[in-house]
């Protein structure tokens, strides 16, 4: 994906960003306050492409930024961005979600007003502005103010990516993000928030785009327990992803089944953590 927000690793250091690719036309905006993209800060682009291409079935497209950046495609549609910036910028290998806002400067002010940290930006690009921040419990997220490239609609509509916040207190986090991202403010185009099955559920245009759950511990030595945004990718075969990951030096952190179906938490060879979940397929008409 081009025109995307910065690929980042950690809130303590800036990272390079993916400028718009002039070969791709821009399209309409995401729903206000909704997630609009995810990016990985990697150590080596070729290695990351081999791993994620094999495990998740992605193909890759270069960008105008050069050899260190790529857009991941699934069935020809943009899914995520990867930038080989972790070594140069001395940041962690990590997946970071970005949320759409109407004005990045105002979002930055709202973040600071709520005693959270703006680590980078707002930074201007050809078709928008971006910033990277950490919420009050340390979970890293990004904000994007601008237009997104052609094809982004399928990123939402077909649900290849699910975001889940593991946080200390989901209600408190919902108040924080609601204020920063203007959730449930009653204005047109905004996201709505509801409490369902012991989670805070965020919807945009009627579709679930994020879930917030309690129980994280800020000082926990285990990064799975510390507050963080978990990036989940929907796949057809969770077991096959586990096998492919192990064959390429990845690690299975844990796996199991929830109400939503089968899942596996994985770590790539450089330490980037992500989750694969069983894709939900609509029922086919009789006779097919």
C-alpha positions as protocol buffer text, in pm:
chain_id: "A"
residue {
  index: 1
  type: UNK
  ca { x: 0 y: 0 z: 0 }
}
residue {
  index: 2
  type: UNK
  ca { x: 125 y: 341 z: -84 }
}
residue {
  index: 3
  type: UNK
  ca { x: 19 y: 668 z: 70 }
}
residue {
  index: 4
  type: UNK
  ca { x: 26 y: 474 z: 395 }
}
residue {
  index: 5
  type: UNK
  ca { x: 114 y: 602 z: 743 }
}
residue {
  index: 6
  type: UNK
  ca { x: 467 y: 553 z: 872 }
}
residue {
  index: 7
  type: UNK
  ca { x: 608 y: 211 z: 940 }
}
residue {
  index: 8
  type: UNK
  ca { x: 712 y: 228 z: 1302 }
}
residue {
  index: 9
  type: UNK
  ca { x: 863 y: 13 z: 1569 }
}
residue {
  index: 10
  type: UNK
  ca { x: 843 y: 179 z: 1910 }
}
residue {
  index: 11
  type: UNK
  ca { x: 725 y: 509 z: 2050 }
}
residue {
  index: 12
  type: UNK
  ca { x: 1074 y: 610 z: 2162 }
}
residue {
  index: 13
  type: UNK
  ca { x: 1221 y: 654 z: 1816 }
}
residue {
  index: 14
  type: UNK
  ca { x: 1101 y: 792 z: 1482 }
}
residue {
  index: 15
  type: UNK
  ca { x: 1073 y: 570 z: 1180 }
}
residue {
  index: 16
  type: UNK
  ca { x: 1064 y: 627 z: 809 }
}
residue {
  index: 17
  type: UNK
  ca { x: 731 y: 650 z: 636 }
}
residue {
  index: 18
  type: UNK
  ca { x: 589 y: 531 z: 308 }
}
residue {
  index: 19
  type: UNK
  ca { x: 520 y: 823 z: 75 }
}
residue {
  index: 20
  type: UNK
  ca { x: 245 y: 800 z: -182 }
}
residue {
  index: 21
  type: UNK
  ca { x: 331 y: 592 z: -486 }
}
residue {
  index: 22
  type: UNK
  ca { x: 254 y: 812 z: -788 }
}
residue {
  index: 23
  type: UNK
  ca { x: 149 y: 503 z: -984 }
}
residue {
  index: 24
  type: UNK
  ca { x: -149 y: 457 z: -751 }
}
residue {
  index: 25
  type: UNK
  ca { x: -445 y: 691 z: -742 }
}
residue {
  index: 26
  type: UNK
  ca { x: -596 y: 793 z: -409 }
}
residue {
  index: 27
  type: UNK
  ca { x: -947 y: 705 z: -306 }
}
residue {
  index: 28
  type: UNK
  ca { x: -1196 y: 805 z: -37 }
}
residue {
  index: 29
  type: UNK
  ca { x: -1135 y: 834 z: 334 }
}
residue {
  index: 30
  type: UNK
  ca { x: -1182 y: 566 z: 597 }
}
residue {
  index: 31
  type: UNK
  ca { x: -1458 y: 600 z: 853 }
}
residue {
  index: 32
  type: UNK
  ca { x: -1363 y: 859 z: 1115 }
}
residue {
  index: 33
  type: UNK
  ca { x: -1195 y: 692 z: 1412 }
}
residue {
  index: 34
  type: UNK
  ca { x: -1176 y: 354 z: 1240 }
}
residue {
  index: 35
  type: UNK
  ca { x: -855 y: 159 z: 1183 }
}
residue {
  index: 36
  type: UNK
  ca { x: -729 y: 220 z: 830 }
}
residue {
  index: 37
  type: UNK
  ca { x: -398 y: 33 z: 802 }
}
residue {
  index: 38
  type: UNK
  ca { x: -132 y: -180 z: 973 }
}
residue {
  index: 39
  type: UNK
  ca { x: 244 y: -170 z: 917 }
}
residue {
  index: 40
  type: UNK
  ca { x: 539 y: -385 z: 1019 }
}
residue {
  index: 41
  type: UNK
  ca { x: 883 y: -252 z: 1103 }
}
residue {
  index: 42
  type: UNK
  ca { x: 1116 y: -529 z: 986 }
}
residue {
  index: 43
  type: UNK
  ca { x: 1491 y: -583 z: 993 }
}
residue {
  index: 44
  type: UNK
  ca { x: 1526 y: -715 z: 639 }
}
residue {
  index: 45
  type: UNK
  ca { x: 1265 y: -676 z: 368 }
}
residue {
  index: 46
  type: UNK
  ca { x: 1358 y: -986 z: 168 }
}
residue {
  index: 47
  type: UNK
  ca { x: 1342 y: -1208 z: 477 }
}
residue {
  index: 48
  type: UNK
  ca { x: 1012 y: -1054 z: 589 }
}
residue {
  index: 49
  type: UNK
  ca { x: 862 y: -1103 z: 243 }
}
residue {
  index: 50
  type: UNK
  ca { x: 971 y: -1467 z: 236 }
}
residue {
  index: 51
  type: UNK
  ca { x: 827 y: -1536 z: 581 }
}
residue {
  index: 52
  type: UNK
  ca { x: 493 y: -1357 z: 548 }
}
residue {
  index: 53
  type: UNK
  ca { x: 454 y: -1452 z: 184 }
}
residue {
  index: 54
  type: UNK
  ca { x: 485 y: -1819 z: 275 }
}
residue {
  index: 55
  type: UNK
  ca { x: 288 y: -1812 z: 600 }
}
residue {
  index: 56
  type: UNK
  ca { x: 5 y: -1581 z: 494 }
}
residue {
  index: 57
  type: UNK
  ca { x: 10 y: -1626 z: 116 }
}
residue {
  index: 58
  type: UNK
  ca { x: 95 y: -1262 z: 47 }
}
residue {
  index: 59
  type: UNK
  ca { x: 251 y: -1115 z: -264 }
}
residue {
  index: 60
  type: UNK
  ca { x: 442 y: -788 z: -256 }
}
residue {
  index: 61
  type: UNK
  ca { x: 458 y: -467 z: -454 }
}
residue {
  index: 62
  type: UNK
  ca { x: 740 y: -215 z: -436 }
}
residue {
  index: 63
  type: UNK
  ca { x: 675 y: 150 z: -355 }
}
residue {
  index: 64
  type: UNK
  ca { x: 828 y: 480 z: -459 }
}
residue {
  index: 65
  type: UNK
  ca { x: 1033 y: 476 z: -136 }
}
residue {
  index: 66
  type: UNK
  ca { x: 1281 y: 228 z: -274 }
}
residue {
  index: 67
  type: UNK
  ca { x: 1416 y: -112 z: -187 }
}
residue {
  index: 68
  type: UNK
  ca { x: 1339 y: -104 z: 187 }
}
residue {
  index: 69
  type: UNK
  ca { x: 961 y: -74 z: 160 }
}
residue {
  index: 70
  type: UNK
  ca { x: 684 y: -292 z: 19 }
}
residue {
  index: 71
  type: UNK
  ca { x: 308 y: -330 z: 16 }
}
residue {
  index: 72
  type: UNK
  ca { x: 166 y: -672 z: 96 }
}
residue {
  index: 73
  type: UNK
  ca { x: -116 y: -796 z: -126 }
}
residue {
  index: 74
  type: UNK
  ca { x: -365 y: -1079 z: -78 }
}
residue {
  index: 75
  type: UNK
  ca { x: -550 y: -1182 z: -393 }
}
residue {
  index: 76
  type: UNK
  ca { x: -418 y: -863 z: -551 }
}
residue {
  index: 77
  type: UNK
  ca { x: -561 y: -637 z: -279 }
}
residue {
  index: 78
  type: UNK
  ca { x: -355 y: -435 z: -28 }
}
residue {
  index: 79
  type: UNK
  ca { x: -334 y: -582 z: 322 }
}
residue {
  index: 80
  type: UNK
  ca { x: -39 y: -422 z: 502 }
}
residue {
  index: 81
  type: UNK
  ca { x: 286 y: -233 z: 470 }
}
residue {
  index: 82
  type: UNK
  ca { x: 636 y: -356 z: 552 }
}
residue {
  index: 83
  type: UNK
  ca { x: 941 y: -136 z: 597 }
}
residue {
  index: 84
  type: UNK
  ca { x: 1293 y: -258 z: 672 }
}
residue {
  index: 85
  type: UNK
  ca { x: 1360 y: 13 z: 930 }
}
residue {
  index: 86
  type: UNK
  ca { x: 1403 y: -173 z: 1259 }
}
residue {
  index: 87
  type: UNK
  ca { x: 1782 y: -205 z: 1242 }
}
residue {
  index: 88
  type: UNK
  ca { x: 1851 y: 145 z: 1109 }
}
residue {
  index: 89
  type: UNK
  ca { x: 1615 y: 312 z: 1354 }
}
residue {
  index: 90
  type: UNK
  ca { x: 1702 y: 80 z: 1643 }
}
residue {
  index: 91
  type: UNK
  ca { x: 1338 y: -3 z: 1707 }
}
residue {
  index: 92
  type: UNK
  ca { x: 1158 y: -328 z: 1774 }
}
residue {
  index: 93
  type: UNK
  ca { x: 1014 y: -550 z: 1505 }
}
residue {
  index: 94
  type: UNK
  ca { x: 643 y: -489 z: 1564 }
}
residue {
  index: 95
  type: UNK
  ca { x: 306 y: -451 z: 1393 }
}
residue {
  index: 96
  type: UNK
  ca { x: 138 y: -111 z: 1445 }
}
residue {
  index: 97
  type: UNK
  ca { x: -224 y: -16 z: 1365 }
}
residue {
  index: 98
  type: UNK
  ca { x: -328 y: 326 z: 1232 }
}
residue {
  index: 99
  type: UNK
  ca { x: -661 y: 501 z: 1283 }
}
residue {
  index: 100
  type: UNK
  ca { x: -825 y: 760 z: 1059 }
}
residue {
  index: 101
  type: UNK
  ca { x: -890 y: 1109 z: 1199 }
}
residue {
  index: 102
  type: UNK
  ca { x: -1007 y: 1433 z: 1043 }
}
residue {
  index: 103
  type: UNK
  ca { x: -721 y: 1647 z: 1175 }
}
residue {
  index: 104
  type: UNK
  ca { x: -386 y: 1512 z: 1297 }
}
residue {
  index: 105
  type: UNK
  ca { x: -289 y: 1822 z: 1495 }
}
residue {
  index: 106
  type: UNK
  ca { x: -615 y: 1812 z: 1688 }
}
residue {
  index: 107
  type: UNK
  ca { x: -570 y: 1440 z: 1752 }
}
residue {
  index: 108
  type: UNK
  ca { x: -219 y: 1507 z: 1884 }
}
residue {
  index: 109
  type: UNK
  ca { x: -356 y: 1769 z: 2120 }
}
residue {
  index: 110
  type: UNK
  ca { x: -625 y: 1531 z: 2244 }
}
residue {
  index: 111
  type: UNK
  ca { x: -362 y: 1262 z: 2308 }
}
residue {
  index: 112
  type: UNK
  ca { x: -149 y: 1499 z: 2516 }
}
residue {
  index: 113
  type: UNK
  ca { x: -451 y: 1635 z: 2702 }
}
residue {
  index: 114
  type: UNK
  ca { x: -520 y: 1280 z: 2817 }
}
residue {
  index: 115
  type: UNK
  ca { x: -167 y: 1232 z: 2957 }
}
residue {
  index: 116
  type: UNK
  ca { x: -53 y: 1003 z: 2675 }
}
residue {
  index: 117
  type: UNK
  ca { x: 256 y: 1040 z: 2453 }
}
residue {
  index: 118
  type: UNK
  ca { x: 296 y: 1160 z: 2097 }
}
residue {
  index: 119
  type: UNK
  ca { x: 623 y: 998 z: 1990 }
}
residue {
  index: 120
  type: UNK
  ca { x: 645 y: 1108 z: 1628 }
}
residue {
  index: 121
  type: UNK
  ca { x: 466 y: 1370 z: 1419 }
}
residue {
  index: 122
  type: UNK
  ca { x: 237 y: 1483 z: 1291 }
}
residue {
  index: 123
  type: UNK
  ca { x: 448 y: 1429 z: 977 }
}
residue {
  index: 124
  type: UNK
  ca { x: 326 y: 1559 z: 640 }
}
residue {
  index: 125
  type: UNK
  ca { x: 305 y: 1345 z: 326 }
}
residue {
  index: 126
  type: UNK
  ca { x: 169 y: 1414 z: -20 }
}
residue {
  index: 127
  type: UNK
  ca { x: -184 y: 1304 z: 63 }
}
residue {
  index: 128
  type: UNK
  ca { x: -207 y: 1336 z: 440 }
}
residue {
  index: 129
  type: UNK
  ca { x: -39 y: 1353 z: 779 }
}
residue {
  index: 130
  type: UNK
  ca { x: 51 y: 1088 z: 1034 }
}
residue {
  index: 131
  type: UNK
  ca { x: 166 y: 1051 z: 1392 }
}
residue {
  index: 132
  type: UNK
  ca { x: 269 y: 768 z: 1623 }
}
residue {
  index: 133
  type: UNK
  ca { x: 167 y: 764 z: 1988 }
}
residue {
  index: 134
  type: UNK
  ca { x: 147 y: 548 z: 2298 }
}
residue {
  index: 135
  type: UNK
  ca { x: -166 y: 544 z: 2512 }
}
residue {
  index: 136
  type: UNK
  ca { x: -153 y: 592 z: 2889 }
}
residue {
  index: 137
  type: UNK
  ca { x: -78 y: 223 z: 2943 }
}
residue {
  index: 138
  type: UNK
  ca { x: 194 y: 207 z: 2679 }
}
residue {
  index: 139
  type: UNK
  ca { x: 10 y: 48 z: 2384 }
}
residue {
  index: 140
  type: UNK
  ca { x: 147 y: 192 z: 2057 }
}
residue {
  index: 141
  type: UNK
  ca { x: -83 y: 312 z: 1780 }
}
residue {
  index: 142
  type: UNK
  ca { x: -78 y: 549 z: 1485 }
}
residue {
  index: 143
  type: UNK
  ca { x: -308 y: 818 z: 1352 }
}
residue {
  index: 144
  type: UNK
  ca { x: -361 y: 904 z: 985 }
}
residue {
  index: 145
  type: UNK
  ca { x: -525 y: 1223 z: 852 }
}
residue {
  index: 146
  type: UNK
  ca { x: -572 y: 1213 z: 477 }
}
residue {
  index: 147
  type: UNK
  ca { x: -664 y: 1000 z: 180 }
}
residue {
  index: 148
  type: UNK
  ca { x: -584 y: 634 z: 131 }
}
residue {
  index: 149
  type: UNK
  ca { x: -481 y: 459 z: -190 }
}
residue {
  index: 150
  type: UNK
  ca { x: -690 y: 270 z: -438 }
}
residue {
  index: 151
  type: UNK
  ca { x: -807 y: -64 z: -307 }
}
residue {
  index: 152
  type: UNK
  ca { x: -823 y: 20 z: 63 }
}
residue {
  index: 153
  type: UNK
  ca { x: -1199 y: -41 z: 77 }
}
residue {
  index: 154
  type: UNK
  ca { x: -1151 y: -417 z: 62 }
}
residue {
  index: 155
  type: UNK
  ca { x: -922 y: -393 z: 366 }
}
residue {
  index: 156
  type: UNK
  ca { x: -1233 y: -309 z: 565 }
}
residue {
  index: 157
  type: UNK
  ca { x: -1511 y: -479 z: 373 }
}
residue {
  index: 158
  type: UNK
  ca { x: -1352 y: -822 z: 348 }
}
residue {
  index: 159
  type: UNK
  ca { x: -1204 y: -818 z: 698 }
}
residue {
  index: 160
  type: UNK
  ca { x: -853 y: -961 z: 643 }
}
residue {
  index: 161
  type: UNK
  ca { x: -730 y: -773 z: 950 }
}
residue {
  index: 162
  type: UNK
  ca { x: -880 y: -760 z: 1299 }
}
residue {
  index: 163
  type: UNK
  ca { x: -747 y: -536 z: 1578 }
}
residue {
  index: 164
  type: UNK
  ca { x: -773 y: -622 z: 1945 }
}
residue {
  index: 165
  type: UNK
  ca { x: -644 y: -405 z: 2229 }
}
residue {
  index: 166
  type: UNK
  ca { x: -512 y: -593 z: 2531 }
}
residue {
  index: 167
  type: UNK
  ca { x: -533 y: -328 z: 2800 }
}
residue {
  index: 168
  type: UNK
  ca { x: -548 y: -282 z: 3176 }
}
residue {
  index: 169
  type: UNK
  ca { x: -906 y: -156 z: 3183 }
}
residue {
  index: 170
  type: UNK
  ca { x: -1117 y: -172 z: 2867 }
}
residue {
  index: 171
  type: UNK
  ca { x: -1368 y: 90 z: 2986 }
}
residue {
  index: 172
  type: UNK
  ca { x: -1094 y: 337 z: 3071 }
}
residue {
  index: 173
  type: UNK
  ca { x: -923 y: 267 z: 2739 }
}
residue {
  index: 174
  type: UNK
  ca { x: -1251 y: 317 z: 2553 }
}
residue {
  index: 175
  type: UNK
  ca { x: -1287 y: 659 z: 2715 }
}
residue {
  index: 176
  type: UNK
  ca { x: -930 y: 747 z: 2613 }
}
residue {
  index: 177
  type: UNK
  ca { x: -956 y: 629 z: 2253 }
}
residue {
  index: 178
  type: UNK
  ca { x: -1311 y: 758 z: 2226 }
}
residue {
  index: 179
  type: UNK
  ca { x: -1187 y: 1105 z: 2313 }
}
residue {
  index: 180
  type: UNK
  ca { x: -881 y: 1088 z: 2087 }
}
residue {
  index: 181
  type: UNK
  ca { x: -1051 y: 925 z: 1787 }
}
residue {
  index: 182
  type: UNK
  ca { x: -1396 y: 1082 z: 1838 }
}
residue {
  index: 183
  type: UNK
  ca { x: -1579 y: 755 z: 1884 }
}
residue {
  index: 184
  type: UNK
  ca { x: -1949 y: 777 z: 1969 }
}
residue {
  index: 185
  type: UNK
  ca { x: -1959 y: 1157 z: 1944 }
}
residue {
  index: 186
  type: UNK
  ca { x: -2290 y: 1160 z: 1760 }
}
residue {
  index: 187
  type: UNK
  ca { x: -2148 y: 1318 z: 1446 }
}
residue {
  index: 188
  type: UNK
  ca { x: -2192 y: 1152 z: 1104 }
}
residue {
  index: 189
  type: UNK
  ca { x: -1924 y: 907 z: 993 }
}
residue {
  index: 190
  type: UNK
  ca { x: -1791 y: 828 z: 1338 }
}
residue {
  index: 191
  type: UNK
  ca { x: -1739 y: 490 z: 1503 }
}
residue {
  index: 192
  type: UNK
  ca { x: -1978 y: 352 z: 1764 }
}
residue {
  index: 193
  type: UNK
  ca { x: -1890 y: 172 z: 2088 }
}
residue {
  index: 194
  type: UNK
  ca { x: -2077 y: -100 z: 2275 }
}
residue {
  index: 195
  type: UNK
  ca { x: -2010 y: -349 z: 2556 }
}
residue {
  index: 196
  type: UNK
  ca { x: -2061 y: -707 z: 2440 }
}
residue {
  index: 197
  type: UNK
  ca { x: -1945 y: -1039 z: 2587 }
}
residue {
  index: 198
  type: UNK
  ca { x: -1716 y: -870 z: 2840 }
}
residue {
  index: 199
  type: UNK
  ca { x: -1541 y: -662 z: 2571 }
}
residue {
  index: 200
  type: UNK
  ca { x: -1571 y: -311 z: 2433 }
}
residue {
  index: 201
  type: UNK
  ca { x: -1662 y: -348 z: 2065 }
}
residue {
  index: 202
  type: UNK
  ca { x: -1596 y: -71 z: 1813 }
}
residue {
  index: 203
  type: UNK
  ca { x: -1798 y: -56 z: 1492 }
}
residue {
  index: 204
  type: UNK
  ca { x: -1757 y: 158 z: 1182 }
}
residue {
  index: 205
  type: UNK
  ca { x: -2034 y: 165 z: 922 }
}
residue {
  index: 206
  type: UNK
  ca { x: -2196 y: -127 z: 1099 }
}
residue {
  index: 207
  type: UNK
  ca { x: -1889 y: -355 z: 1089 }
}
residue {
  index: 208
  type: UNK
  ca { x: -1677 y: -454 z: 1390 }
}
residue {
  index: 209
  type: UNK
  ca { x: -1332 y: -297 z: 1343 }
}
residue {
  index: 210
  type: UNK
  ca { x: -1174 y: -335 z: 1688 }
}
residue {
  index: 211
  type: UNK
  ca { x: -1222 y: -501 z: 2026 }
}
residue {
  index: 212
  type: UNK
  ca { x: -1089 y: -383 z: 2363 }
}
residue {
  index: 213
  type: UNK
  ca { x: -1037 y: -630 z: 2646 }
}
residue {
  index: 214
  type: UNK
  ca { x: -923 y: -589 z: 3008 }
}
residue {
  index: 215
  type: UNK
  ca { x: -661 y: -780 z: 3203 }
}
residue {
  index: 216
  type: UNK
  ca { x: -326 y: -657 z: 3072 }
}
residue {
  index: 217
  type: UNK
  ca { x: -53 y: -573 z: 3325 }
}
residue {
  index: 218
  type: UNK
  ca { x: 167 y: -275 z: 3241 }
}
residue {
  index: 219
  type: UNK
  ca { x: 479 y: -397 z: 3426 }
}
residue {
  index: 220
  type: UNK
  ca { x: 450 y: -764 z: 3323 }
}
residue {
  index: 221
  type: UNK
  ca { x: 772 y: -919 z: 3191 }
}
residue {
  index: 222
  type: UNK
  ca { x: 574 y: -1116 z: 2931 }
}
residue {
  index: 223
  type: UNK
  ca { x: 498 y: -887 z: 2633 }
}
residue {
  index: 224
  type: UNK
  ca { x: 176 y: -1082 z: 2569 }
}
residue {
  index: 225
  type: UNK
  ca { x: 42 y: -958 z: 2902 }
}
residue {
  index: 226
  type: UNK
  ca { x: 155 y: -597 z: 2873 }
}
residue {
  index: 227
  type: UNK
  ca { x: -90 y: -354 z: 2711 }
}
residue {
  index: 228
  type: UNK
  ca { x: -62 y: -370 z: 2332 }
}
residue {
  index: 229
  type: UNK
  ca { x: -260 y: -366 z: 2011 }
}
residue {
  index: 230
  type: UNK
  ca { x: -279 y: -717 z: 1871 }
}
residue {
  index: 231
  type: UNK
  ca { x: -295 y: -747 z: 1492 }
}
residue {
  index: 232
  type: UNK
  ca { x: -489 y: -1051 z: 1371 }
}
residue {
  index: 233
  type: UNK
  ca { x: -496 y: -1179 z: 1012 }
}
residue {
  index: 234
  type: UNK
  ca { x: -783 y: -1394 z: 889 }
}
residue {
  index: 235
  type: UNK
  ca { x: -661 y: -1709 z: 711 }
}
residue {
  index: 236
  type: UNK
  ca { x: -819 y: -2019 z: 561 }
}
residue {
  index: 237
  type: UNK
  ca { x: -598 y: -2271 z: 742 }
}
residue {
  index: 238
  type: UNK
  ca { x: -457 y: -2187 z: 1086 }
}
residue {
  index: 239
  type: UNK
  ca { x: -270 y: -2518 z: 1117 }
}
residue {
  index: 240
  type: UNK
  ca { x: -95 y: -2464 z: 783 }
}
residue {
  index: 241
  type: UNK
  ca { x: 21 y: -2119 z: 899 }
}
residue {
  index: 242
  type: UNK
  ca { x: 169 y: -2273 z: 1215 }
}
residue {
  index: 243
  type: UNK
  ca { x: 356 y: -2535 z: 1011 }
}
residue {
  index: 244
  type: UNK
  ca { x: 487 y: -2281 z: 759 }
}
residue {
  index: 245
  type: UNK
  ca { x: 594 y: -2044 z: 1035 }
}
residue {
  index: 246
  type: UNK
  ca { x: 791 y: -2311 z: 1218 }
}
residue {
  index: 247
  type: UNK
  ca { x: 961 y: -2422 z: 897 }
}
residue {
  index: 248
  type: UNK
  ca { x: 1093 y: -2068 z: 846 }
}
residue {
  index: 249
  type: UNK
  ca { x: 1214 y: -2012 z: 1202 }
}
residue {
  index: 250
  type: UNK
  ca { x: 896 y: -1866 z: 1347 }
}
residue {
  index: 251
  type: UNK
  ca { x: 758 y: -1958 z: 1689 }
}
residue {
  index: 252
  type: UNK
  ca { x: 414 y: -2070 z: 1802 }
}
residue {
  index: 253
  type: UNK
  ca { x: 333 y: -1872 z: 2116 }
}
residue {
  index: 254
  type: UNK
  ca { x: -3 y: -2032 z: 2178 }
}
residue {
  index: 255
  type: UNK
  ca { x: -304 y: -2163 z: 1991 }
}
residue {
  index: 256
  type: UNK
  ca { x: -658 y: -2266 z: 2067 }
}
residue {
  index: 257
  type: UNK
  ca { x: -1025 y: -2207 z: 1992 }
}
residue {
  index: 258
  type: UNK
  ca { x: -1258 y: -1932 z: 2111 }
}
residue {
  index: 259
  type: UNK
  ca { x: -1618 y: -1844 z: 2036 }
}
residue {
  index: 260
  type: UNK
  ca { x: -1491 y: -1680 z: 1718 }
}
residue {
  index: 261
  type: UNK
  ca { x: -1306 y: -1993 z: 1605 }
}
residue {
  index: 262
  type: UNK
  ca { x: -952 y: -2127 z: 1579 }
}
residue {
  index: 263
  type: UNK
  ca { x: -650 y: -1900 z: 1635 }
}
residue {
  index: 264
  type: UNK
  ca { x: -273 y: -1909 z: 1677 }
}
residue {
  index: 265
  type: UNK
  ca { x: -38 y: -1644 z: 1816 }
}
residue {
  index: 266
  type: UNK
  ca { x: 289 y: -1650 z: 1624 }
}
residue {
  index: 267
  type: UNK
  ca { x: 627 y: -1478 z: 1637 }
}
residue {
  index: 268
  type: UNK
  ca { x: 829 y: -1422 z: 1321 }
}
residue {
  index: 269
  type: UNK
  ca { x: 1205 y: -1498 z: 1324 }
}
residue {
  index: 270
  type: UNK
  ca { x: 1286 y: -1138 z: 1420 }
}
residue {
  index: 271
  type: UNK
  ca { x: 1038 y: -1121 z: 1706 }
}
residue {
  index: 272
  type: UNK
  ca { x: 737 y: -959 z: 1539 }
}
residue {
  index: 273
  type: UNK
  ca { x: 420 y: -1095 z: 1702 }
}
residue {
  index: 274
  type: UNK
  ca { x: 93 y: -1144 z: 1516 }
}
residue {
  index: 275
  type: UNK
  ca { x: -213 y: -1366 z: 1532 }
}
residue {
  index: 276
  type: UNK
  ca { x: -385 y: -1573 z: 1266 }
}
residue {
  index: 277
  type: UNK
  ca { x: -756 y: -1648 z: 1305 }
}
residue {
  index: 278
  type: UNK
  ca { x: -983 y: -1874 z: 1104 }
}
residue {
  index: 279
  type: UNK
  ca { x: -1159 y: -1676 z: 833 }
}
residue {
  index: 280
  type: UNK
  ca { x: -1537 y: -1672 z: 845 }
}
residue {
  index: 281
  type: UNK
  ca { x: -1681 y: -1760 z: 507 }
}
residue {
  index: 282
  type: UNK
  ca { x: -2043 y: -1678 z: 421 }
}
residue {
  index: 283
  type: UNK
  ca { x: -2259 y: -1982 z: 348 }
}
residue {
  index: 284
  type: UNK
  ca { x: -2272 y: -2079 z: -21 }
}
residue {
  index: 285
  type: UNK
  ca { x: -2604 y: -2118 z: -203 }
}
residue {
  index: 286
  type: UNK
  ca { x: -2734 y: -2473 z: -240 }
}
residue {
  index: 287
  type: UNK
  ca { x: -2586 y: -2662 z: -530 }
}
residue {
  index: 288
  type: UNK
  ca { x: -2247 y: -2486 z: -518 }
}
